[in-house]
PDB file of C-alpha atoms in Angstrom:
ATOM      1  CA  UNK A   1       0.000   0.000   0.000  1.00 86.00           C
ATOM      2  CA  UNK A   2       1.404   3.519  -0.631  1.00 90.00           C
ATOM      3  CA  UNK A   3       3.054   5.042   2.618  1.00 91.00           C
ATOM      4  CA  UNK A   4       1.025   7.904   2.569  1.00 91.00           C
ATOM      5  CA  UNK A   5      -2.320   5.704   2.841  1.00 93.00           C
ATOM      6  CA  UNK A   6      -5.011   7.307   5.373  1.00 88.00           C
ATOM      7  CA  UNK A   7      -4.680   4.882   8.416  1.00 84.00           C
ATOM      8  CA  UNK A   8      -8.239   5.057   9.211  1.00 86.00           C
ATOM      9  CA  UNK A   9      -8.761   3.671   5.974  1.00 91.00           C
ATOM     10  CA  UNK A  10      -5.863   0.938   5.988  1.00 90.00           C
ATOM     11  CA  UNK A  11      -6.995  -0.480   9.003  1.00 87.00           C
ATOM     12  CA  UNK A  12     -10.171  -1.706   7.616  1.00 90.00           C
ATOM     13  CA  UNK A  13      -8.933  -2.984   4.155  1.00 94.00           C
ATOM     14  CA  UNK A  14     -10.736  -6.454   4.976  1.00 95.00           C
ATOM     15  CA  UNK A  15     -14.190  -4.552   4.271  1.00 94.00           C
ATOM     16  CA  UNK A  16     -13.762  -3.096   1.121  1.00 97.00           C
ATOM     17  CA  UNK A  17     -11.850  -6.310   0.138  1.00 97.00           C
ATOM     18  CA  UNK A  18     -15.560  -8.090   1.315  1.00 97.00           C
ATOM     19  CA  UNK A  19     -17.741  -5.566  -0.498  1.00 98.00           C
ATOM     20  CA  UNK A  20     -16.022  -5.655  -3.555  1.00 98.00           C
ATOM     21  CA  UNK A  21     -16.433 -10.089  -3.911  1.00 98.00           C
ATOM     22  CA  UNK A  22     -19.587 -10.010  -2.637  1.00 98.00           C
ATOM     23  CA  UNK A  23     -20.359  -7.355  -5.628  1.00 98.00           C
ATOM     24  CA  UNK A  24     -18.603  -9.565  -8.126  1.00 97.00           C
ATOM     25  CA  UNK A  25     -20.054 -13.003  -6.647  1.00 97.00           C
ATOM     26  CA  UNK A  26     -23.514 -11.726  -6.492  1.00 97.00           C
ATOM     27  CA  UNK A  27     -23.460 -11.441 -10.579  1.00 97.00           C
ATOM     28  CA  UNK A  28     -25.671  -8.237 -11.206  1.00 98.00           C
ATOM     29  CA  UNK A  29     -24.598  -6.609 -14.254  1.00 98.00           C
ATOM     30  CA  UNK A  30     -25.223  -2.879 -14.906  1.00 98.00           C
ATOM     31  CA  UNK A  31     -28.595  -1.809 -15.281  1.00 97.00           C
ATOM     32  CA  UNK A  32     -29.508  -5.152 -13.342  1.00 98.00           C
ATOM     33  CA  UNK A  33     -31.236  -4.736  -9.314  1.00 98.00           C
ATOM     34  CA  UNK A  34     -29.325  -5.576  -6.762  1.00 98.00           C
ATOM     35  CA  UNK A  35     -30.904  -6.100  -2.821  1.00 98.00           C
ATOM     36  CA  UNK A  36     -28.918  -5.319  -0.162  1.00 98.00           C
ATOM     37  CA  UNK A  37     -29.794  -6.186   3.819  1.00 97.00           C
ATOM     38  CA  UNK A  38     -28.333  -4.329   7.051  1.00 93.00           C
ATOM     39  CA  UNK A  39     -28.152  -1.348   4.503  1.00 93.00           C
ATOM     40  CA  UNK A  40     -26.570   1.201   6.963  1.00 90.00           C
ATOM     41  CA  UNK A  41     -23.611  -1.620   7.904  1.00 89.00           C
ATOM     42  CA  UNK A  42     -20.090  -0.759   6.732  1.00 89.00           C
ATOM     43  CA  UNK A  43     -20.050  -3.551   4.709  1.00 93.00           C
ATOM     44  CA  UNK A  44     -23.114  -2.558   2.664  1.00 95.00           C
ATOM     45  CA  UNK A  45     -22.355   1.168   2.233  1.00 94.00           C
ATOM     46  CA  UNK A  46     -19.074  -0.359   0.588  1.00 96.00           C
ATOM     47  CA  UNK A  47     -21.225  -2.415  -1.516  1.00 98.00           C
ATOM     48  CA  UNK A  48     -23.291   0.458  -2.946  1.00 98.00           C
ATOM     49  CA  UNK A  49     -20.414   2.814  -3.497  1.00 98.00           C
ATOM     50  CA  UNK A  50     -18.653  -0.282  -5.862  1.00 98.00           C
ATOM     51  CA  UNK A  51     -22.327  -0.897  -7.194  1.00 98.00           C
ATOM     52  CA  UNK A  52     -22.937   2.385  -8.144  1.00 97.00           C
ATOM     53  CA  UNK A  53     -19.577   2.744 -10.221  1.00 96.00           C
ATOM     54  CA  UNK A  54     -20.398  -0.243 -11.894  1.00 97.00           C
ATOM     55  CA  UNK A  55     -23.853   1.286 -13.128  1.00 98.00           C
ATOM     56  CA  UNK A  56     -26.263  -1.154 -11.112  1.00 98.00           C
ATOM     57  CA  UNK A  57     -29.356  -0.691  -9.216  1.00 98.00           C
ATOM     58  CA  UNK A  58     -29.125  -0.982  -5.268  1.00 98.00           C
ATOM     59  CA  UNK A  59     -32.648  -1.478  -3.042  1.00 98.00           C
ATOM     60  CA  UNK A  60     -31.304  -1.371   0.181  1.00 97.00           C
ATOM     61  CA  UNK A  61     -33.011  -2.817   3.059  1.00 96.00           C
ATOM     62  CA  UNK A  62     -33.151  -1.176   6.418  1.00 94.00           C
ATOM     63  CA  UNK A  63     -34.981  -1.803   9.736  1.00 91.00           C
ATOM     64  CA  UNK A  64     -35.425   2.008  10.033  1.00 88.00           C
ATOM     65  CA  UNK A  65     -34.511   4.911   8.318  1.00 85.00           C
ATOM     66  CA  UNK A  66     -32.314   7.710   9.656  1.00 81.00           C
ATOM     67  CA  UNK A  67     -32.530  10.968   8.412  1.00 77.00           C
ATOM     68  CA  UNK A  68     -29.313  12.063   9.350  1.00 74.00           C
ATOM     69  CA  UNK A  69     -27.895   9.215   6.603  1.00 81.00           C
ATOM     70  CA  UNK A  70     -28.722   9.063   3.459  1.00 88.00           C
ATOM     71  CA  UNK A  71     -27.690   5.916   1.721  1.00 93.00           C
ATOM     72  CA  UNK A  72     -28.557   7.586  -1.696  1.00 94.00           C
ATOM     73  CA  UNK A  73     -25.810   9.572  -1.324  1.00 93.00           C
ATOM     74  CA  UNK A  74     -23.851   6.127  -1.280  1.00 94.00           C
ATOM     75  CA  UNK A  75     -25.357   4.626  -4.024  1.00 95.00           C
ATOM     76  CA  UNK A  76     -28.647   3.216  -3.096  1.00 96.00           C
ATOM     77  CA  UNK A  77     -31.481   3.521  -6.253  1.00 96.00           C
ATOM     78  CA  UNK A  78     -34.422   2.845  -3.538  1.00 96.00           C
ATOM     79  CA  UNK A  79     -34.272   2.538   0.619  1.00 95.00           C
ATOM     80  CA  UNK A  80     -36.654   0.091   1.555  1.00 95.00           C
ATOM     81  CA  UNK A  81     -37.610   0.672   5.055  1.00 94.00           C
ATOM     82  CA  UNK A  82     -38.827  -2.561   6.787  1.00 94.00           C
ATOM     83  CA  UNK A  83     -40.454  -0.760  10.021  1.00 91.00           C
ATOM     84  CA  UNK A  84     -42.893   1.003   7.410  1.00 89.00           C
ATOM     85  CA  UNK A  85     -43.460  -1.372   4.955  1.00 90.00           C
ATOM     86  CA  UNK A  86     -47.003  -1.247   3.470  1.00 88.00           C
ATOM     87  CA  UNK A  87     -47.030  -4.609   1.418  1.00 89.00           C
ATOM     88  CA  UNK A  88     -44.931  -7.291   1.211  1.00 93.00           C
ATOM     89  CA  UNK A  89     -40.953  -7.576   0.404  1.00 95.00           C
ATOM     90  CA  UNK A  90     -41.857  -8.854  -3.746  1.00 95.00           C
ATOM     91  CA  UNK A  91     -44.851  -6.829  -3.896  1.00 96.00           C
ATOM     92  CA  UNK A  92     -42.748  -3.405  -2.629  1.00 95.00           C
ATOM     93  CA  UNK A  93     -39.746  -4.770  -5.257  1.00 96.00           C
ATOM     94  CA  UNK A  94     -42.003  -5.420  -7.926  1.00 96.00           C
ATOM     95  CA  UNK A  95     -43.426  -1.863  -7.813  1.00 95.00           C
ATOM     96  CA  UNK A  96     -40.196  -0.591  -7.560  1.00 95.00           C
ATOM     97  CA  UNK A  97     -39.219  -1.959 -10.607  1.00 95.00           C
ATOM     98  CA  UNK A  98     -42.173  -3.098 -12.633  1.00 95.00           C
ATOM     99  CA  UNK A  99     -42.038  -5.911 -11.996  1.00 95.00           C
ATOM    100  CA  UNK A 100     -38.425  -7.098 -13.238  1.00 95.00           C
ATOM    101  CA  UNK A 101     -37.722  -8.979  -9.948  1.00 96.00           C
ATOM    102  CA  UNK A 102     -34.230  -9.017  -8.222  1.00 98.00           C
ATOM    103  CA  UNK A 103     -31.255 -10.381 -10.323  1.00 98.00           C
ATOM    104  CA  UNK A 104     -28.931 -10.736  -7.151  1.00 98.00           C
ATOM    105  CA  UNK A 105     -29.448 -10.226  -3.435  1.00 98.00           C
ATOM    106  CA  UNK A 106     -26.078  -9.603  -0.589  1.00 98.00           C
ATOM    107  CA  UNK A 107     -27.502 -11.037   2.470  1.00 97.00           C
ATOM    108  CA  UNK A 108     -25.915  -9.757   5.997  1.00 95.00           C
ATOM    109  CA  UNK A 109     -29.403 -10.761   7.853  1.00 95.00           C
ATOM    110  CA  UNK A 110     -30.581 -13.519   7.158  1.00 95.00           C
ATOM    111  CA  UNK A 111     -34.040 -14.807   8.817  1.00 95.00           C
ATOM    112  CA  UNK A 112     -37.747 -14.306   6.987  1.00 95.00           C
ATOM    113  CA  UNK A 113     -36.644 -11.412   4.993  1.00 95.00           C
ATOM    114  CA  UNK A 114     -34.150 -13.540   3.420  1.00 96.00           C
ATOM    115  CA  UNK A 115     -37.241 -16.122   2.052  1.00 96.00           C
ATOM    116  CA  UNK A 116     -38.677 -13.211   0.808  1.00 96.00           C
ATOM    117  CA  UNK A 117     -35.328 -11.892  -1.332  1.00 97.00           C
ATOM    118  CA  UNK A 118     -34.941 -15.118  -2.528  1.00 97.00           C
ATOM    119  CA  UNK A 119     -38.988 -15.594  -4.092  1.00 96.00           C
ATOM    120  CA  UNK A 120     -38.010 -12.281  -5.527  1.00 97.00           C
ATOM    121  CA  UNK A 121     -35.246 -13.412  -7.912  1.00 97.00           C
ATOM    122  CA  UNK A 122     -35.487 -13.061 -11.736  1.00 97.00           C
ATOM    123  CA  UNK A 123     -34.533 -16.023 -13.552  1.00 97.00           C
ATOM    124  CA  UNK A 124     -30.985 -17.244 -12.741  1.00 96.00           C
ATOM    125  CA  UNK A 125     -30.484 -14.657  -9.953  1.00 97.00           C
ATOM    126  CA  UNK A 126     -28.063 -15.410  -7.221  1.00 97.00           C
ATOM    127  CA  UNK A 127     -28.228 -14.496  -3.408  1.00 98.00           C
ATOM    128  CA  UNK A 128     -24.778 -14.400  -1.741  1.00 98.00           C
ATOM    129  CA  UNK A 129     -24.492 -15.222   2.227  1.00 97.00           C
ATOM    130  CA  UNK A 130     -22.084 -12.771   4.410  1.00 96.00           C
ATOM    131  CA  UNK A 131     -23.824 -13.120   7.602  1.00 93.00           C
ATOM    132  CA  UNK A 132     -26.381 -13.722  10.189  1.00 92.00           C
ATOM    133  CA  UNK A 133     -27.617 -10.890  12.269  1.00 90.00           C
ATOM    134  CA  UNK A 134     -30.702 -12.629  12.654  1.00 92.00           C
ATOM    135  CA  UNK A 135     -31.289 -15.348  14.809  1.00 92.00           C
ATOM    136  CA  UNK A 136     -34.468 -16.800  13.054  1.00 95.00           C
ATOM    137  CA  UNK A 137     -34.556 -19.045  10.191  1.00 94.00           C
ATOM    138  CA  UNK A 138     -36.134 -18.625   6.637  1.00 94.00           C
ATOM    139  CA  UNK A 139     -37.937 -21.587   4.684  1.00 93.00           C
ATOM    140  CA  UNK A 140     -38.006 -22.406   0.909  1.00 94.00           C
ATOM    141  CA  UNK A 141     -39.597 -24.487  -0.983  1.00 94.00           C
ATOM    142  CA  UNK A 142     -38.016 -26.507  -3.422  1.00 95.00           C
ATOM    143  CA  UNK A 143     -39.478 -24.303  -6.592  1.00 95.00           C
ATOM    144  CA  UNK A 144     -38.848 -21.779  -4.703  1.00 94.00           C
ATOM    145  CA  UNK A 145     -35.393 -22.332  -6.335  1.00 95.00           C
ATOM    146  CA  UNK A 146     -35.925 -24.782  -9.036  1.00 95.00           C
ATOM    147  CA  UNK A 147     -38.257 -22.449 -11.302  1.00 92.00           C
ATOM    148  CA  UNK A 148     -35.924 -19.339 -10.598  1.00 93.00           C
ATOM    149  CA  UNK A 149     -33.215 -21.190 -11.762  1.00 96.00           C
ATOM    150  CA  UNK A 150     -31.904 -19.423  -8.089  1.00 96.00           C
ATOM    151  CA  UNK A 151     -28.155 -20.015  -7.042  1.00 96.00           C
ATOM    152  CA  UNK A 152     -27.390 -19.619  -3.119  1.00 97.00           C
ATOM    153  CA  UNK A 153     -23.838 -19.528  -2.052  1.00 96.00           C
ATOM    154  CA  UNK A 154     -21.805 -18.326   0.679  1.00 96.00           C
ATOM    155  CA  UNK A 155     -19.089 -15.456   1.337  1.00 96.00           C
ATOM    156  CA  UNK A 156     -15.463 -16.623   3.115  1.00 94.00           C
ATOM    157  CA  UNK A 157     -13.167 -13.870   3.146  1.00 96.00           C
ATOM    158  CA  UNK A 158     -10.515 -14.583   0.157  1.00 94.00           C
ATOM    159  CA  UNK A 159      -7.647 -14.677   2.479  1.00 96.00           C
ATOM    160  CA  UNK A 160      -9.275 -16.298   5.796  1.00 94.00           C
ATOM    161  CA  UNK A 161      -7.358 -19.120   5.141  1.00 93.00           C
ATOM    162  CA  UNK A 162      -4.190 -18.373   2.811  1.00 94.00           C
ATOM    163  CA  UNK A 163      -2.477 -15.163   1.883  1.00 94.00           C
ATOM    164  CA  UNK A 164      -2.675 -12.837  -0.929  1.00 94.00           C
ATOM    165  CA  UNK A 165      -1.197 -14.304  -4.489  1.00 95.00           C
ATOM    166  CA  UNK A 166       1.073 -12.494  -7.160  1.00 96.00           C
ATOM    167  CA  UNK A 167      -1.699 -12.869  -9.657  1.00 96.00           C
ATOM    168  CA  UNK A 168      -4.277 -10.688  -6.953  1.00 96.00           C
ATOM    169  CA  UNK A 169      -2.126  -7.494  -7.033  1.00 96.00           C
ATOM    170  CA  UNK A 170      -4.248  -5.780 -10.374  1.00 97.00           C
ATOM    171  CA  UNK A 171      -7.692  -6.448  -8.578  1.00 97.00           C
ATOM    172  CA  UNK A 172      -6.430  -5.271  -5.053  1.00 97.00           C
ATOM    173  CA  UNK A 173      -4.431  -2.558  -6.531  1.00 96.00           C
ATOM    174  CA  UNK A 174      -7.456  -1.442  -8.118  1.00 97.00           C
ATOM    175  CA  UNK A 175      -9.487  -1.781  -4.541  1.00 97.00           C
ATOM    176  CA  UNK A 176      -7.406   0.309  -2.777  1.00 97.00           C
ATOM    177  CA  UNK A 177      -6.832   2.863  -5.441  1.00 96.00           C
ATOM    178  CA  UNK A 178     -11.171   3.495  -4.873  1.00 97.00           C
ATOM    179  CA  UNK A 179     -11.217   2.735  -1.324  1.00 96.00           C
ATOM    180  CA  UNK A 180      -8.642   5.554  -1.131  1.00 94.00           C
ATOM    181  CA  UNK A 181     -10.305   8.583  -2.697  1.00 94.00           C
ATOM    182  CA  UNK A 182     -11.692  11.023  -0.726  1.00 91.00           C
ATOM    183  CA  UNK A 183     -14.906  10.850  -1.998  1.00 93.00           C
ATOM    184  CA  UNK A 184     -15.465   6.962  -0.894  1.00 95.00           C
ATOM    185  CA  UNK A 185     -17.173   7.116   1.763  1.00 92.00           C
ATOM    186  CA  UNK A 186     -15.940   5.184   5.054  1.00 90.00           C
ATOM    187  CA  UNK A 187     -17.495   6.500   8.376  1.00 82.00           C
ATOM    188  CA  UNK A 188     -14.757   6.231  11.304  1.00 85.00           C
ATOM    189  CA  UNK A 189     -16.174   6.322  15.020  1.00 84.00           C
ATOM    190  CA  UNK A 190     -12.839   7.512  16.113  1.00 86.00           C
ATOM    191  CA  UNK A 191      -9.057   8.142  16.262  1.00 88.00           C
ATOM    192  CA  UNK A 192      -7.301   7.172  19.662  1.00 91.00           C
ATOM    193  CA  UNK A 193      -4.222   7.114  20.972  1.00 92.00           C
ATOM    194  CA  UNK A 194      -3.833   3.505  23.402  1.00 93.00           C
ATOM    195  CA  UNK A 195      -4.469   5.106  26.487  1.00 94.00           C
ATOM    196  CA  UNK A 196      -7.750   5.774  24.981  1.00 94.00           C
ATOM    197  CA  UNK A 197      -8.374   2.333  24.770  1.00 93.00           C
ATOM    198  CA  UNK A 198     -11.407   1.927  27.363  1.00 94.00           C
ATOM    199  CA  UNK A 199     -13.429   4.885  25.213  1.00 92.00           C
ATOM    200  CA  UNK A 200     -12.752   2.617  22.347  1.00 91.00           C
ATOM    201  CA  UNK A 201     -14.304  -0.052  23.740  1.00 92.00           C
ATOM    202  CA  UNK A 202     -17.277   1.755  25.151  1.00 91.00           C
ATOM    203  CA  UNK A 203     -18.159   3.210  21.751  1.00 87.00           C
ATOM    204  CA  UNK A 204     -17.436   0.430  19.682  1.00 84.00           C
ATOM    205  CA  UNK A 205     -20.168  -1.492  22.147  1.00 82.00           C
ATOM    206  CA  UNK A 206     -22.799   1.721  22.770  1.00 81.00           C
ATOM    207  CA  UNK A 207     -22.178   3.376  19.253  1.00 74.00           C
ATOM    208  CA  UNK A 208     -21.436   1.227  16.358  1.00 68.00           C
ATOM    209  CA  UNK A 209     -23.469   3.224  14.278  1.00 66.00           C
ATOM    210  CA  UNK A 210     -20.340   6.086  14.165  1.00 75.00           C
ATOM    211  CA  UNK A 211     -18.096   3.303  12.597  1.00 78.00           C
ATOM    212  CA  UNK A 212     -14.719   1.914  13.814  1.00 83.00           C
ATOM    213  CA  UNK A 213     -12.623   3.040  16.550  1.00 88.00           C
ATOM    214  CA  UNK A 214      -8.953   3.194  14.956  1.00 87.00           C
ATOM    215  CA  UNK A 215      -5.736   3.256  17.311  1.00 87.00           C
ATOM    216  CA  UNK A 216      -3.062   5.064  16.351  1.00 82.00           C
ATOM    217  CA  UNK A 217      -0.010   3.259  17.209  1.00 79.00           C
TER     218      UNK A 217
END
């Protein structure tokens, strides 16, 4: 990485590294819709920002809204806000986008909502797995996947279990060349100094929503 690299920024390289595979796992092409759960989660704000330089159509899902963050500044086409949701999940995606259906869905939740995404899928859509902040379950029926022609796979972290490769330097070169530019967004909760260590901690439990707490070492 160059020296001059924004720490802040450095120091959470595994998330933009995340955002950008689950992107290019899920499939969606340009033009193509694109759901996204736990919209206001690091992870997914990443996801936009790459989906919206690639030309696609984000409906991100939230639990509530916050007016003080707007994901469409991010990236997101549509917010879907579960709290005040009038019909259900393919009814409110349908109308959204007359009726093309979803052609890939990034799943951080999991649980009923997830059932939903997936009877929502356009022919040969795919739904990609990167968590489980839920702790219910979601049930399918075997057409539910057969007729969709729906694939279902998971998200492991490219280099959980070995370490980057030669032939991976264009593609992360190119990652941190956009996670670097001023304009990408990437919401920091703080900058502290070790001895700040216990204000760290408290935030990172009380007030995730201001992002990670960075130590400057």
């Amino acid at each position: 990485m160059p020296a001059d690299y924004p720490v802040e920024r450095a120091g959470q390289m595994v998330n933009p590294i995340t955002a950008w595979d689950l992107l290019t796992d899920s499939r969606v092409r340009p033009g193509q819709w694109l759901a996204v759960t736990a919209g206001y989660s690091s992870i997914s704000t990443m996801v936009m920002q790459f989906a919206q330089r690639r030309g696609i159509n984000v409906i991100a899902l939230v639990r509530r809204s916050h007016q003080s963050f707007d994901l469409k500044t991010l990236g997101a086409s549509v917010i879907l806000d579960l709290s005040d949701l009038k019909a259900s999940i393919r009814e409110a995606v349908m109308d959204i986008n007359g009726g093309a259906g979803l052609n890939g869905i990034i799943d951080n939740v999991g649980g009923p909502v997830s059932g939903e995404l997936i009877r929502t899928l356009a022919l040969g859509g795919q739904m990609v797995i990167n968590g489980g902040m839920s702790a219910e379950r979601f049930e399918l029926h075997n057409f539910d996947v057969l007729l969709s022609g729906v694939e279902i796979r998971a998200n492991i972290y490219r280099y959980f279990f070995s370490p980057p490769a030669e032939a991976d330097r264009p593609v992360l070169r190119e990652i941190i060349d956009i996670f670097g530019q001023p304009g990408f967004h990437v919401p920091v909760g703080g900058l502290h100094a070790l001895t700040e260590f216990k204000l760290a901690v408290a935030n990172s439990l009380d007030r995730a929503d201001l992002g990670k707490q960075i130590f400057r070492m």
